Amino acid sequence: MNPLLEADGAALPARVKIVEVGPRDGLQAEAAHVPTPVKIELVDRLAAAGFANIEAASFVSPKWVPQMADGADVMASVTRRDGMIYSALTPNMRGLEAAQAARVDEVVIFGAASESFSQRNINCSIAESIERFRPVAAAAKAAGLRLRGSVSCAFGCPFEGEVPVQAVQDVVRRMLDLGCDEVDVADTIGVGTARQVAGVFDALATVTPLSRLSGHFHDTYGQALANILAALQSGVSIFHASVAGLGGCPYAPGATGNVATEDVLYLMEGLGIVTGIDLDAVIDTGDFISRAIGRPNGSRVGRARLARRASGGARS
Amino acid sequence: MNPLLEADGAALPARVKIVEVGPRDGLQAEAAHVPTPVKIELVDRLAAAGFANIEAASFVSPKWVPQMADGADVMASVTRRDGMIYSALTPNMRGLEAAQAARVDEVVIFGAASESFSQRNINCSIAESIERFRPVAAAAKAAGLRLRGSVSCAFGCPFEGEVPVQAVQDVVRRMLDLGCDEVDVADTIGVGTARQVAGVFDALATVTPLSRLSGHFHDTYGQALANILAALQSGVSIFHASVAGLGGCPYAPGATGNVATEDVLYLMEGLGIVTGIDLDAVIDTGDFISRAIGRPNGSRVGRARLARRASGGARS
């Protein structure tokens, strides 16, 4: 019997959490400035669609990421809902203070599983990055904020190629030791494949319950949904996704390519896995943001469903 | 343990056959005529890359499919290699005679698992289609040709929605009874998801050894690679794919979208599954045909790798 059909040990999670990262990780990659009201409407539409966790802002220096300079304005205007977690990147104490002032629910610290990527991306070693984040993490926990750690290059590094599983285990452990409630295991360059994903998550299950880890997959090599299926088979139940595939234009060669939320939701619906999210509302939201920023819709489900609606056809 | 990592029962096939359908199923969808020399070069490049089975022509009436009118010319000029199987669609006795004259190795007959689709696509019921193909199948087998049957809408129908597994089992059984050596189980509109794929192939395994079935997946909803992974877990070891995703422009909303061969090969390499095909040569071929017909490259692996080469960067 195909293990996907087994009801016992190999069964998939009954419910997953989808963390919508489009408003931050997605829009951050856009060259042209996205107006603040558009960002606010994007977040509000996503919240209305049923997401319980939205990565909405980044309190980094506007010199580094000008697109994210209006994070406080976005957070000041989005509709608050009971139980909703708005997340924001906080690279340092100044960022944390801004996030607190903006009443963010969860702050995100970040590191890499590859030394070369850590050096090039945040200009310090992995060990140094952990030490830099230690006071941020402590202050966030003291303030009662939820804390998330993000581990990039967990499935491959643009400079080092393969990344040893032990390196991923090590940085995940350090993030948990800092007090992270949840740690993202990210395929930053989208090179991972299914069996590798299974191996990494099975190895991480010896470090922590998988309920504290999320899978963050990019579709650069078209592997994201197969990798999510593989991660589900390990027991992972939190996944990141970006509405309309925001974050690297899917039509540009070599684009980064966050996996599109609509495509992930379609997969989950087919698997009978509960997400609590209204796919049609997300498709509408993907259409809204793609038009608002003049970008092709990067979701295949979005494109297919919107075309079907436009034609009035019966194709499902 | 994740079942993808198990070495015994749930193990994936060690080797798969990839049937390249770009020159026929792919190019057929192109509106502008593709010059015959381009088709010949495409087939020859694919053969040199290591494919052992290429769908190269269609002997249907040129009134129906003008793009395929030069099938005899293509077959007359492609390089023949020992063991290579060139396939062609043959809707009737006239088509079969043309295929024989062109020295095709395998002829393909086709039907649907949905009555509505059968009526709209080939203007007869499923049972009638089987009877129409009976003399074609008998003549093909008598001539010593390999015979393949293609079953469309096995995972969903644009008119009927869900297709009962029993209907798929039934038409596969009829195709085998006609003498088919191999039967394609096709997700014509790309709506299937992973657990459904597992269920259909597990059900078909009660009808025939899976070594006689192939999975033909479309990426319209982005599910193709996840579906291929699911089919591998049932034990399927033959898959169709189209170089550069030929067959429905991936940038056009609602396009049909054959899964791109490059993306399938990347998945297989990651899984450690042998295909006998040189991925780099296929990427080059995808670049060649995309430029030759002025179409964006529909393979994510192709786009990422070609961009990496162009930039001289280290991204893997």
XYZ file of C-alpha atoms in Angstrom:
632
model
C 0.000 0.000 0.000
C 1.160 3.500 -0.759
C 2.238 4.974 2.608
C 0.203 8.098 1.792
C -2.892 5.944 2.231
C -1.960 4.394 5.537
C -4.103 5.382 8.465
C -1.585 4.748 11.213
C 2.131 5.442 11.696
C 2.833 7.033 8.345
C -0.330 9.125 8.342
C -0.067 12.814 7.540
C -0.927 15.518 10.089
C -4.675 16.130 10.305
C -4.196 19.874 10.540
C -1.399 22.250 9.554
C -0.610 25.895 10.212
C 0.223 27.953 7.147
C 2.289 31.041 7.959
C 1.649 33.660 5.292
C 4.926 35.458 4.555
C 3.935 37.411 1.440
C 3.581 40.851 3.082
C 7.173 40.687 4.395
C 9.362 38.024 2.809
C 7.430 38.422 -0.427
C 7.114 42.180 -0.860
C 10.651 42.726 0.395
C 11.897 41.416 -2.960
C 9.904 43.981 -4.946
C 12.079 46.713 -6.428
C 9.351 49.355 -6.736
C 7.942 50.773 -3.513
C 4.588 49.255 -2.598
C 2.293 51.930 -1.120
C 1.502 51.494 2.570
C -2.292 51.295 2.026
C -1.733 48.398 -0.379
C 0.299 46.560 2.265
C -2.406 47.187 4.844
C -5.137 45.919 2.553
C -3.027 42.861 1.731
C -2.594 41.961 5.400
C -6.266 42.603 6.197
C -7.446 40.471 3.293
C -5.154 37.632 4.371
C -6.391 37.854 7.945
C -9.984 37.746 6.723
C -9.150 34.643 4.652
C -8.342 32.813 7.873
C -4.578 32.931 8.394
C -3.699 32.877 12.081
C -0.079 33.930 11.555
C 1.065 36.577 9.079
C 4.591 37.864 8.666
C 3.688 41.514 8.226
C 6.725 43.716 8.792
C 10.472 43.960 9.211
C 12.129 46.354 11.630
C 15.488 46.429 9.940
C 17.304 49.597 8.960
C 15.509 51.334 6.083
C 18.953 51.793 4.572
C 19.138 48.006 4.104
C 15.549 47.369 3.082
C 13.745 50.565 2.066
C 10.668 48.560 1.012
C 10.043 47.678 4.668
C 10.515 51.198 6.087
C 6.785 51.641 6.730
C 6.417 48.638 9.038
C 5.192 50.736 11.957
C 2.542 52.372 9.767
C 1.372 49.017 8.476
C 1.136 47.539 11.959
C -0.688 50.640 13.251
C -3.458 50.232 10.696
C -4.075 46.528 10.223
C -7.198 45.136 11.823
C -6.451 43.231 15.005
C -8.209 39.929 15.577
C -8.273 37.674 18.593
C -5.647 34.994 18.402
C -3.968 36.459 15.327
C -0.179 36.466 15.381
C 1.520 39.229 13.428
C 5.235 38.572 13.015
C 8.097 40.929 12.244
C 11.808 40.554 11.648
C 13.973 42.125 14.359
C 17.715 42.053 13.646
C 18.751 43.892 16.811
C 17.571 45.670 19.966
C 16.494 48.743 18.048
C 14.350 46.558 15.801
C 12.888 44.789 18.796
C 11.943 48.101 20.405
C 10.252 49.226 17.205
C 8.401 45.906 16.993
C 7.212 46.257 20.584
C 6.064 49.814 19.946
C 4.153 48.519 16.917
C 2.476 45.838 19.059
C 3.864 42.947 17.049
C 2.916 39.515 18.465
C 5.967 37.551 17.381
C 9.495 38.624 16.550
C 11.775 36.754 14.206
C 15.520 36.360 14.534
C 17.508 34.745 11.761
C 20.626 32.793 11.040
C 22.002 30.301 8.566
C 23.074 26.672 8.558
C 26.020 27.553 6.325
C 29.002 29.618 7.499
C 29.591 31.162 4.071
C 25.995 32.295 3.754
C 26.008 33.671 7.302
C 29.124 35.724 6.503
C 27.767 37.060 3.241
C 24.191 37.637 4.380
C 24.624 39.012 7.898
C 28.367 39.578 7.975
C 29.264 37.329 10.896
C 29.772 33.672 11.737
C 26.895 31.449 12.829
C 28.170 31.483 16.409
C 28.480 35.278 16.365
C 24.950 35.642 14.992
C 23.596 33.563 17.877
C 25.452 35.770 20.379
C 24.156 38.938 18.712
C 20.603 37.673 18.943
C 20.909 36.538 22.567
C 19.915 39.903 24.128
C 17.154 40.404 21.530
C 15.746 36.969 22.306
C 15.967 37.502 26.060
C 14.258 40.875 25.871
C 11.547 39.539 23.594
C 10.774 36.658 25.950
C 10.860 38.996 28.956
C 8.320 41.180 27.184
C 6.061 38.185 26.654
C 6.487 38.140 22.908
C 6.467 34.983 20.871
C 9.921 34.269 19.430
C 10.675 32.601 16.128
C 14.052 31.668 14.686
C 14.694 31.336 10.985
C 17.442 29.057 9.671
C 18.357 29.719 6.051
C 20.222 27.392 3.694
C 19.115 24.271 5.549
C 19.000 22.275 2.298
C 21.819 23.829 0.323
C 23.998 26.912 0.159
C 24.789 28.990 -2.918
C 28.440 29.105 -1.863
C 29.031 25.750 -0.160
C 26.586 23.505 -1.999
C 25.393 20.712 0.282
C 24.887 21.569 3.940
C 25.541 18.790 6.486
C 22.496 17.724 8.487
C 24.563 18.140 11.659
C 24.990 21.843 10.869
C 21.209 22.221 10.598
C 20.667 20.308 13.821
C 23.245 22.469 15.558
C 21.794 25.846 14.606
C 18.227 24.672 15.295
C 19.357 23.583 18.765
C 20.985 26.968 19.363
C 17.847 28.793 18.254
C 15.765 26.706 20.660
C 18.293 27.405 23.437
C 17.775 31.127 22.803
C 14.136 30.565 23.675
C 12.563 30.279 20.240
C 9.035 28.932 20.325
C 9.285 27.950 16.683
C 12.160 27.509 14.233
C 11.904 27.780 10.448
C 13.915 25.323 8.411
C 14.336 27.124 5.120
C 15.358 26.055 1.649
C 16.505 29.559 0.809
C 17.646 28.763 -2.720
C 15.088 26.064 -3.478
C 17.555 23.304 -4.309
C 16.304 20.612 -1.925
C 14.533 17.454 -3.026
C 12.049 15.175 -1.329
C 14.197 12.454 0.201
C 16.680 15.046 1.482
C 13.815 16.924 3.120
C 12.650 13.711 4.755
C 16.162 13.078 6.040
C 16.638 16.579 7.460
C 13.329 16.597 9.301
C 13.754 13.061 10.591
C 17.160 14.154 11.919
C 15.658 17.279 13.493
C 13.002 15.167 15.202
C 15.824 13.863 17.411
C 16.514 17.471 18.498
C 12.990 18.731 19.176
C 9.365 17.791 18.663
C 8.523 18.636 15.047
C 5.575 20.706 16.279
C 8.136 23.436 16.974
C 9.588 23.439 13.447
C 8.274 24.834 10.200
C 9.182 24.137 6.580
C 9.952 27.168 4.421
C 10.312 26.097 0.803
C 11.135 27.964 -2.371
C 10.009 26.842 -5.788
C 13.129 27.917 -7.686
C 13.636 24.374 -8.978
C 9.935 23.490 -8.956
C 10.356 21.176 -5.962
C 8.440 23.047 -3.258
C 5.194 21.042 -3.231
C 6.984 17.705 -3.475
C 9.186 18.857 -0.593
C 6.153 19.875 1.452
C 4.614 16.464 0.807
C 7.853 14.850 1.995
C 7.946 17.060 5.110
C 4.326 16.166 5.892
C 5.365 12.527 5.765
C 7.979 13.264 8.430
C 5.247 14.879 10.511
C 5.923 18.592 9.939
C 2.746 20.593 10.485
C 3.785 24.236 9.958
C 4.607 25.622 6.519
C 5.438 29.041 5.159
C 3.905 30.240 1.914
C 3.529 33.488 0.022
C 0.287 34.592 -1.632
C 0.620 34.758 -5.443
C 4.183 33.507 -4.971
C 5.311 37.005 -3.945
C 9.059 37.118 -3.476
C 10.893 36.689 -6.705
C 9.010 36.946 -9.943
C 8.241 33.459 -11.209
C 8.718 34.677 -14.773
C 12.221 35.990 -14.191
C 14.942 33.425 -14.776
C 16.475 32.253 -11.529
C 14.006 34.121 -9.357
C 13.985 33.227 -5.689
C 10.416 31.996 -5.716
C 8.596 31.517 -2.449
C 6.082 28.731 -2.891
C 2.637 30.163 -3.664
C 0.125 29.893 -0.830
C -2.728 29.005 -3.164
C -0.810 25.987 -4.498
C -0.021 24.810 -0.959
C -3.652 25.170 0.118
C -4.821 23.225 -2.945
C -2.415 20.418 -2.008
C -3.638 20.401 1.598
C -7.304 20.352 0.537
C -6.602 17.394 -1.714
C -4.877 15.582 1.130
C -7.815 16.258 3.437
C -5.626 18.319 5.772
C -7.375 21.162 7.608
C -5.829 24.637 7.327
C -8.717 26.858 8.433
C -8.072 29.065 5.406
C -10.482 29.937 2.594
C -8.691 29.137 -0.681
C -11.049 31.258 -2.789
C -10.382 34.291 -0.603
C -6.637 33.736 -0.965
C -6.997 33.468 -4.740
C -8.841 36.811 -4.700
C -6.110 38.288 -2.526
C -3.411 37.010 -4.879
C -5.263 38.617 -7.775
C -5.549 41.867 -5.811
C -1.870 42.147 -4.909
C -0.630 41.028 -8.346
C -2.707 43.753 -10.005
C -1.839 46.330 -7.343
C 1.887 45.959 -7.910
C 1.705 45.149 -11.628
C 3.240 41.713 -11.325
C 2.193 38.406 -12.940
C 0.403 36.110 -10.532
C 2.953 33.502 -9.431
C 0.410 30.930 -8.268
C -0.539 28.212 -10.735
C -3.758 27.533 -8.829
C -4.475 31.266 -8.864
C -3.884 31.546 -12.595
C -5.938 28.441 -13.411
C -8.886 29.379 -11.204
C -8.927 33.035 -12.285
C -8.814 31.985 -15.942
C -11.674 29.571 -15.351
C -13.733 32.294 -13.721
C -12.940 34.712 -16.552
C -14.014 32.195 -19.180
C -17.081 31.089 -17.259
C -15.974 27.572 -18.152
C -16.559 24.348 -16.313
C -12.912 23.376 -15.890
C -12.238 22.508 -12.302
C 10.685 7.168 10.092
C 9.578 9.010 6.998
C 8.510 6.284 4.535
C 10.613 7.986 1.856
C 13.666 6.858 3.810
C 12.668 3.229 4.241
C 14.816 0.736 2.423
C 12.250 -2.032 2.125
C 8.523 -2.199 1.367
C 7.893 1.485 0.831
C 11.071 2.048 -1.165
C 10.876 3.962 -4.419
C 11.750 2.370 -7.773
C 15.503 2.276 -8.367
C 15.083 3.226 -12.006
C 12.352 4.947 -13.990
C 11.632 5.465 -17.664
C 10.887 9.033 -18.687
C 8.873 9.265 -21.906
C 9.590 12.598 -23.559
C 6.359 13.916 -25.096
C 7.426 17.458 -25.983
C 7.820 16.953 -29.736
C 4.211 15.722 -30.053
C 1.994 16.456 -27.038
C 3.982 19.614 -26.392
C 4.369 21.172 -29.831
C 0.830 20.227 -30.800
C -0.391 23.036 -28.525
C 1.679 25.682 -30.329
C -0.416 27.977 -32.488
C 2.378 29.022 -34.863
C 3.766 26.377 -37.188
C 7.055 24.962 -35.998
C 9.397 24.346 -38.965
C 10.119 20.697 -39.698
C 13.917 21.082 -39.271
C 13.333 22.473 -35.772
C 11.228 19.431 -34.887
C 13.912 17.112 -36.239
C 16.652 18.848 -34.282
C 14.496 18.733 -31.148
C 13.995 14.974 -31.435
C 17.648 14.335 -32.247
C 18.843 16.417 -29.303
C 16.483 14.553 -26.972
C 17.665 11.203 -28.281
C 21.280 12.267 -27.740
C 20.404 13.287 -24.167
C 19.517 9.683 -23.427
C 15.749 9.291 -23.744
C 14.825 5.790 -24.837
C 11.239 6.688 -25.732
C 10.185 9.881 -27.497
C 6.673 10.747 -28.653
C 7.643 12.258 -31.967
C 4.649 12.461 -34.275
C 0.907 12.232 -34.698
C -0.741 10.698 -37.744
C -4.074 12.395 -37.325
C -5.807 14.333 -40.073
C -3.926 17.575 -40.817
C -7.339 19.212 -40.834
C -7.602 18.507 -37.102
C -4.026 19.195 -36.124
C -2.138 21.119 -38.809
C 0.916 21.445 -36.535
C 1.461 17.683 -36.826
C 1.046 17.425 -40.607
C 4.770 16.871 -41.173
C 5.043 13.740 -39.032
C 6.289 11.588 -41.912
C 8.995 14.120 -42.764
C 10.108 14.296 -39.140
C 10.281 10.521 -38.828
C 12.144 10.212 -42.150
C 14.939 12.466 -40.931
C 15.491 11.751 -37.263
C 18.555 9.742 -36.368
C 17.725 6.131 -35.562
C 19.409 4.537 -32.587
C 19.386 0.956 -31.370
C 16.694 0.389 -28.794
C 15.110 3.808 -29.255
C 11.319 3.824 -29.324
C 9.699 6.570 -31.377
C 5.982 6.841 -30.672
C 3.172 8.353 -32.712
C -0.545 8.873 -32.231
C -2.714 6.834 -34.589
C -6.442 7.558 -34.355
C -7.492 5.135 -37.095
C -6.310 2.654 -39.757
C -5.147 5.416 -42.068
C -3.033 6.825 -39.262
C -1.628 3.404 -38.484
C -0.650 2.871 -42.118
C 1.100 6.232 -42.173
C 2.887 5.377 -38.925
C 4.044 2.046 -40.358
C 5.266 3.725 -43.521
C 7.194 6.178 -41.331
C 8.776 3.276 -39.424
C 7.375 4.319 -36.050
C 8.226 1.889 -33.223
C 5.167 2.380 -31.056
C 1.670 3.566 -31.877
C -0.607 5.256 -29.407
C -4.364 4.922 -29.168
C -6.347 7.092 -26.812
C -9.498 7.235 -24.783
C -10.884 8.845 -21.649
C -12.024 7.733 -18.207
C -14.919 10.196 -18.402
C -17.883 9.789 -20.772
C -18.380 13.535 -21.183
C -14.760 14.115 -22.105
C -14.802 11.174 -24.515
C -17.857 12.622 -26.258
C -16.433 16.121 -26.507
C -12.876 15.135 -27.361
C -13.327 12.235 -29.756
C -17.072 12.402 -30.370
C -18.032 8.947 -29.153
C -18.616 7.023 -25.937
C -15.823 5.247 -24.119
C -17.138 1.873 -25.286
C -17.375 3.087 -28.888
C -13.816 4.423 -28.751
C -12.553 1.027 -27.661
C -14.392 -0.637 -30.554
C -13.026 1.897 -33.039
C -9.483 1.227 -31.858
C -9.863 -2.569 -31.907
C -8.834 -3.041 -35.574
C -6.027 -0.471 -35.207
C -4.702 -2.299 -32.160
C -4.965 -5.702 -33.833
C -3.181 -4.499 -36.974
C -0.456 -2.808 -34.947
C 0.217 -5.937 -32.929
C 0.139 -8.092 -36.098
C 2.749 -5.773 -37.597
C 4.955 -6.246 -34.544
C 4.581 -2.690 -33.336
C 4.565 -1.721 -29.696
C 1.111 -0.498 -28.632
C 0.394 2.145 -26.023
C -2.995 3.283 -24.747
C -3.592 6.719 -23.295
C -6.370 7.309 -20.761
C -7.218 10.969 -20.277
C -9.088 12.536 -17.360
C -8.064 9.789 -14.947
C -7.944 12.248 -12.043
C -10.696 14.676 -12.940
C -12.813 15.823 -15.856
C -13.519 19.416 -16.901
C -17.177 18.511 -17.390
C -17.866 15.873 -14.747
C -15.437 16.861 -11.979
C -14.321 13.808 -10.027
C -13.862 10.588 -11.949
C -14.601 7.322 -10.098
C -11.605 5.039 -9.667
C -13.712 2.199 -11.071
C -14.053 4.086 -14.360
C -10.262 4.392 -14.586
C -9.803 0.724 -13.746
C -12.360 -0.212 -16.379
C -10.847 1.703 -19.279
C -7.308 0.623 -18.340
C -8.503 -2.994 -18.375
C -10.077 -2.478 -21.814
C -6.882 -0.920 -23.155
C -4.887 -3.888 -21.892
C -7.436 -6.253 -23.439
C -6.838 -4.535 -26.790
C -3.214 -5.611 -26.474
C -1.620 -2.448 -25.120
C 1.890 -3.005 -23.828
C 1.685 0.155 -21.765
C -1.179 2.387 -20.630
C -0.849 6.080 -19.706
C -2.880 7.292 -16.766
C -3.234 10.980 -17.466
C -4.215 13.976 -15.382
C -5.275 15.876 -18.475
C -6.392 19.013 -16.643
C -3.860 18.840 -13.812
C -6.371 18.827 -10.953
C -5.215 15.692 -9.118
C -3.476 15.733 -5.753
C -1.062 13.369 -4.074
C -3.300 11.114 -1.981
C -5.732 10.750 -4.868
C -2.865 9.718 -7.132
C -1.776 7.151 -4.568
C -5.331 5.796 -4.413
C -5.764 5.535 -8.180
C -2.467 3.722 -8.732
C -2.979 1.415 -5.770
C -6.386 0.563 -7.268
C -4.857 0.005 -10.700
C -2.261 -2.329 -9.187
C -5.140 -4.775 -8.677
C -5.779 -4.673 -12.457
C -2.237 -4.997 -13.816
C 1.380 -4.867 -12.719
C 2.290 -1.184 -12.385
C 5.255 -1.782 -14.700
C 2.725 -1.538 -17.542
C 1.334 1.844 -16.469
C 2.720 5.332 -16.770
C 1.858 8.560 -14.994
C 1.167 11.578 -17.229
C 0.839 14.693 -15.091
C 0.100 18.294 -15.897
C 1.258 21.180 -13.760
C -1.809 23.392 -14.242
C -2.360 23.522 -10.484
C 1.314 23.150 -9.604
C 0.806 19.608 -8.330
C 2.726 17.572 -10.907
C 5.922 16.856 -8.985
C 4.073 16.092 -5.750
C 1.856 13.752 -7.762
C 4.874 12.070 -9.326
C 6.357 11.592 -5.862
C 3.073 10.025 -4.735
C 2.972 7.750 -7.797
C 6.570 6.664 -7.147
C 5.470 5.673 -3.666
C 2.828 3.422 -5.223
C 5.555 1.885 -7.373
C 4.956 3.596 -10.722
C 8.166 3.631 -12.759
C 7.201 5.281 -16.065
C 6.461 8.997 -16.330
C 5.715 11.364 -19.176
C 7.321 14.787 -19.293
C 7.787 17.586 -21.790
C 11.060 19.436 -22.290
C 10.807 23.107 -21.279
C 7.206 22.356 -20.265
C 6.128 22.470 -23.927
C 2.370 22.116 -24.244
C 0.535 25.085 -22.906
C 2.469 28.224 -22.138
C 3.224 28.315 -18.408
C 2.796 32.087 -18.461
C -0.692 32.002 -19.917
C -3.457 31.801 -17.332
C -5.039 28.383 -17.228
C -2.594 26.856 -19.657
C -2.610 23.085 -19.927
C 0.934 22.699 -18.717
C 2.718 19.414 -19.228
C 5.177 18.932 -16.404
C 8.663 20.034 -17.480
C 11.125 17.217 -18.071
C 13.994 19.115 -16.459
C 12.040 19.480 -13.205
C 11.177 15.765 -13.191
C 14.808 14.783 -13.820
C 15.975 17.077 -10.998
C 13.502 15.364 -8.656
C 14.678 11.919 -9.738
C 18.354 12.822 -9.314
C 17.624 14.062 -5.811
C 15.829 10.827 -5.007
C 18.744 8.780 -6.309
C 16.558 7.262 -9.023
C 18.321 6.358 -12.264
C 16.866 7.721 -15.517
C 19.772 7.300 -17.924
C 19.212 10.876 -19.100
C 21.678 13.769 -19.018
C 19.936 16.673 -17.265
C 22.355 19.281 -18.594
C 21.730 18.158 -22.163
C 17.978 18.408 -21.588
C 18.387 21.919 -20.153
C 20.281 22.865 -23.311
C 17.547 21.314 -25.430
C 14.871 23.204 -23.522
C 16.792 26.421 -24.135
C 17.109 25.551 -27.828
C 13.418 24.853 -28.423
C 12.222 27.799 -26.324
C 14.362 30.169 -28.376
C 13.509 28.462 -31.654
C 9.777 28.952 -31.189
C 10.004 32.230 -29.252
C 8.393 30.922 -26.105
C 9.400 31.415 -22.447
C 11.117 28.376 -20.983
C 8.502 26.564 -18.875
C 10.978 24.622 -16.748
C 11.911 26.106 -13.394
C 15.083 24.022 -13.288
C 15.881 25.190 -16.819
C 15.349 28.837 -15.946
C 17.351 28.613 -12.711
C 20.281 26.746 -14.241
C 20.409 28.898 -17.382
C 20.339 32.047 -15.241
C 23.141 30.666 -13.101
C 25.239 29.931 -16.166
C 24.530 33.398 -17.589
C 25.610 35.079 -14.356
C 28.600 32.823 -13.873
C 27.412 32.583 -10.280
C 27.927 29.817 -7.786
C 24.262 29.139 -7.070
C 23.545 25.466 -7.342
